[in-house]
Amino acid sequence: MEIDLIFKIAAVGIIITILNQVLVRSGREEQATMTTLAGLVVVLMLVAQRISELFSLVKNLFNF
Amino acid sequence: MNSYLKLSAVAVTAAIAALTLRRRVPELAILAVIAGCCICGGLLLEIVSPILTFAKQLYEKTGLSSELLSPLMKSAGIGIVTQISASICLDAGESALAKLAELGGMLLCLYVSLPLLTAVLQLIGRLAGTS
């Protein structure tokens, strides 16, 4: 299902928020930043695939 | 109708997800918006595909060369991609990038219309030459 992607991104965001809070409270701010960046990279990889599919669909439909 | 209902549902879900993430992890909010746009874009193109097929059939009945239809179709596709990318840049607060995306779209539309413009110039030249 296509809508699963949105839920995955929201879930990753909430997990990052929780981990961020836990790491910042225990004084590990660099690790908190790295966790956020890792989450960003994971979501970016999920989204990049979809962007590529959209652009190939546009190319096929409009005779590029 | 089903595709359109799916599109509305995905758009609203993505908006809610973006709102939830905006204060906590703002970068993921814009990625949620991009993901929503990609899914909705795919569903939209599914809806528009029969309309495009009908337009092509209608055009074939006119008897004109298919090379003349190509710039029109390409411009429509470029317009869609430009609108989506410029709006996403604006949502992310980057109006300069949005303007550049729009400018790129305009210039690309002009570029794909060049064969058409060349044909018009040649026709004018022939008419001016004969008259």
CSV table of N, CA, C and O in Angstrom, one decimal, chain A residues 4-16 35-51, chain B residues 17 21 25-36 38:
chain,number,residue,atom,x,y,z
A,4,ASP,N,1.5,3.4,3.3
A,4,ASP,CA,2.4,2.9,4.3
A,4,ASP,C,3.7,3.7,4.4
A,4,ASP,O,4.2,3.8,5.5
A,5,LEU,N,4.1,4.3,3.3
A,5,LEU,CA,5.3,5.1,3.3
A,5,LEU,C,5.2,6.3,4.2
A,5,LEU,O,6.1,6.6,5.0
A,6,ILE,N,4.0,7.0,4.2
A,6,ILE,CA,3.7,8.1,5.0
A,6,ILE,C,3.8,7.7,6.5
A,6,ILE,O,4.4,8.4,7.4
A,7,PHE,N,3.2,6.5,6.8
A,7,PHE,CA,3.2,6.1,8.2
A,7,PHE,C,4.6,5.7,8.6
A,7,PHE,O,5.0,5.9,9.8
A,8,LYS,N,5.4,5.1,7.7
A,8,LYS,CA,6.8,4.8,8.0
A,8,LYS,C,7.6,6.1,8.4
A,8,LYS,O,8.3,6.1,9.4
A,9,ILE,N,7.4,7.1,7.6
A,9,ILE,CA,8.1,8.4,7.8
A,9,ILE,C,7.7,9.0,9.2
A,9,ILE,O,8.6,9.4,10.0
A,10,ALA,N,6.4,8.9,9.5
A,10,ALA,CA,5.9,9.5,10.8
A,10,ALA,C,6.5,8.6,11.9
A,10,ALA,O,7.0,9.2,12.9
A,11,ALA,N,6.5,7.3,11.7
A,11,ALA,CA,7.1,6.4,12.8
A,11,ALA,C,8.6,6.7,13.0
A,11,ALA,O,9.0,6.8,14.2
A,12,VAL,N,9.3,6.8,11.9
A,12,VAL,CA,10.8,7.1,12.0
A,12,VAL,C,10.9,8.5,12.8
A,12,VAL,O,11.8,8.6,13.6
A,13,GLY,N,10.1,9.5,12.4
A,13,GLY,CA,10.2,10.8,13.1
A,13,GLY,C,10.0,10.7,14.6
A,13,GLY,O,10.7,11.3,15.4
A,14,ILE,N,8.9,10.0,15.0
A,14,ILE,CA,8.6,9.8,16.4
A,14,ILE,C,9.7,9.1,17.1
A,14,ILE,O,10.1,9.5,18.2
A,15,ILE,N,10.3,8.1,16.5
A,15,ILE,CA,11.4,7.3,17.1
A,15,ILE,C,12.6,8.2,17.3
A,15,ILE,O,13.2,8.2,18.4
A,16,ILE,N,12.9,9.0,16.3
A,16,ILE,CA,14.0,9.9,16.3
A,16,ILE,C,13.8,10.9,17.5
A,16,ILE,O,14.7,11.2,18.2
A,35,THR,N,22.0,10.5,15.5
A,35,THR,CA,20.8,9.7,15.3
A,35,THR,C,19.8,10.4,14.4
A,35,THR,O,19.2,9.7,13.5
A,36,THR,N,19.7,11.7,14.6
A,36,THR,CA,18.8,12.5,13.7
A,36,THR,C,19.2,12.4,12.2
A,36,THR,O,18.4,12.2,11.3
A,37,LEU,N,20.5,12.5,12.0
A,37,LEU,CA,21.1,12.5,10.7
A,37,LEU,C,20.8,11.1,10.1
A,37,LEU,O,20.5,11.0,8.9
A,38,ALA,N,21.1,10.0,10.9
A,38,ALA,CA,20.9,8.7,10.4
A,38,ALA,C,19.4,8.5,10.0
A,38,ALA,O,19.1,7.9,8.9
A,39,GLY,N,18.5,9.0,10.8
A,39,GLY,CA,17.1,8.9,10.4
A,39,GLY,C,16.7,9.6,9.2
A,39,GLY,O,16.0,9.1,8.3
A,40,LEU,N,17.3,10.8,9.0
A,40,LEU,CA,17.1,11.6,7.8
A,40,LEU,C,17.6,10.8,6.5
A,40,LEU,O,16.9,10.7,5.5
A,41,VAL,N,18.8,10.1,6.7
A,41,VAL,CA,19.3,9.4,5.5
A,41,VAL,C,18.4,8.2,5.2
A,41,VAL,O,18.1,7.9,4.0
A,42,VAL,N,17.9,7.5,6.2
A,42,VAL,CA,17.0,6.4,6.0
A,42,VAL,C,15.7,6.8,5.2
A,42,VAL,O,15.3,6.2,4.2
A,43,VAL,N,15.1,7.9,5.7
A,43,VAL,CA,13.9,8.4,5.1
A,43,VAL,C,14.2,8.9,3.7
A,43,VAL,O,13.4,8.7,2.7
A,44,LEU,N,15.3,9.6,3.5
A,44,LEU,CA,15.7,10.1,2.2
A,44,LEU,C,15.8,8.9,1.2
A,44,LEU,O,15.4,9.0,0.0
A,45,MET,N,16.4,7.8,1.6
A,45,MET,CA,16.5,6.6,0.7
A,45,MET,C,15.1,6.1,0.4
A,45,MET,O,14.9,5.7,-0.8
A,46,LEU,N,14.2,6.1,1.3
A,46,LEU,CA,12.8,5.6,1.0
A,46,LEU,C,12.2,6.5,0.0
A,46,LEU,O,11.5,6.1,-0.9
A,47,VAL,N,12.3,7.8,0.2
A,47,VAL,CA,11.6,8.8,-0.6
A,47,VAL,C,12.3,8.9,-2.0
A,47,VAL,O,11.5,9.1,-3.0
A,48,ALA,N,13.6,8.8,-2.1
A,48,ALA,CA,14.3,8.9,-3.4
A,48,ALA,C,13.8,7.9,-4.4
A,48,ALA,O,13.6,8.2,-5.6
A,49,GLN,N,13.5,6.7,-3.9
A,49,GLN,CA,12.9,5.7,-4.8
A,49,GLN,C,11.6,6.1,-5.4
A,49,GLN,O,11.4,5.9,-6.6
A,50,ARG,N,10.7,6.7,-4.6
A,50,ARG,CA,9.4,7.1,-5.1
A,50,ARG,C,9.6,8.3,-6.0
A,50,ARG,O,8.8,8.4,-7.0
A,51,ILE,N,10.5,9.2,-5.7
A,51,ILE,CA,10.7,10.4,-6.6
A,51,ILE,C,11.1,9.9,-8.0
A,51,ILE,O,10.6,10.3,-9.0
B,17,ALA,N,0.9,14.1,8.9
B,17,ALA,CA,2.2,13.7,9.3
B,17,ALA,C,3.2,14.8,9.3
B,17,ALA,O,4.0,14.9,10.2
B,21,LEU,N,5.4,16.2,12.5
B,21,LEU,CA,6.8,16.2,12.6
B,21,LEU,C,7.4,17.6,12.5
B,21,LEU,O,8.6,17.7,12.9
B,25,VAL,N,10.9,17.2,14.3
B,25,VAL,CA,12.1,17.0,13.3
B,25,VAL,C,11.7,17.7,12.0
B,25,VAL,O,11.1,17.0,11.1
B,26,PRO,N,11.9,19.0,11.9
B,26,PRO,CA,11.4,19.7,10.7
B,26,PRO,C,11.9,19.1,9.4
B,26,PRO,O,11.2,19.2,8.4
B,27,GLU,N,13.1,18.5,9.3
B,27,GLU,CA,13.6,18.0,8.1
B,27,GLU,C,12.7,16.9,7.6
B,27,GLU,O,12.5,16.7,6.4
B,28,LEU,N,12.2,16.0,8.5
B,28,LEU,CA,11.4,14.9,8.1
B,28,LEU,C,10.0,15.4,7.7
B,28,LEU,O,9.3,14.7,6.9
B,29,ALA,N,9.6,16.5,8.2
B,29,ALA,CA,8.3,17.1,7.8
B,29,ALA,C,8.3,17.3,6.3
B,29,ALA,O,7.3,16.9,5.6
B,30,ILE,N,9.3,17.9,5.8
B,30,ILE,CA,9.3,18.2,4.3
B,30,ILE,C,9.5,16.9,3.5
B,30,ILE,O,9.0,16.8,2.4
B,31,LEU,N,10.2,15.9,4.1
B,31,LEU,CA,10.3,14.6,3.4
B,31,LEU,C,9.0,13.9,3.4
B,31,LEU,O,8.7,13.3,2.4
B,32,ALA,N,8.2,14.1,4.4
B,32,ALA,CA,6.8,13.5,4.4
B,32,ALA,C,6.0,14.2,3.3
B,32,ALA,O,5.2,13.5,2.6
B,33,VAL,N,6.2,15.5,3.2
B,33,VAL,CA,5.4,16.2,2.1
B,33,VAL,C,5.9,15.7,0.7
B,33,VAL,O,5.0,15.5,-0.1
B,34,ILE,N,7.2,15.5,0.6
B,34,ILE,CA,7.7,15.1,-0.7
B,34,ILE,C,7.1,13.7,-1.0
B,34,ILE,O,6.7,13.4,-2.1
B,35,ALA,N,7.1,12.8,0.0
B,35,ALA,CA,6.6,11.4,-0.2
B,35,ALA,C,5.1,11.5,-0.6
B,35,ALA,O,4.7,10.8,-1.5
B,36,GLY,N,4.4,12.4,0.1
B,36,GLY,CA,2.9,12.5,-0.2
B,36,GLY,C,2.8,13.0,-1.6
B,36,GLY,O,1.9,12.5,-2.4
B,38,CYS,N,4.8,12.6,-4.2
B,38,CYS,CA,5.2,11.5,-5.1
B,38,CYS,C,4.0,10.5,-5.3
B,38,CYS,O,3.6,10.1,-6.4
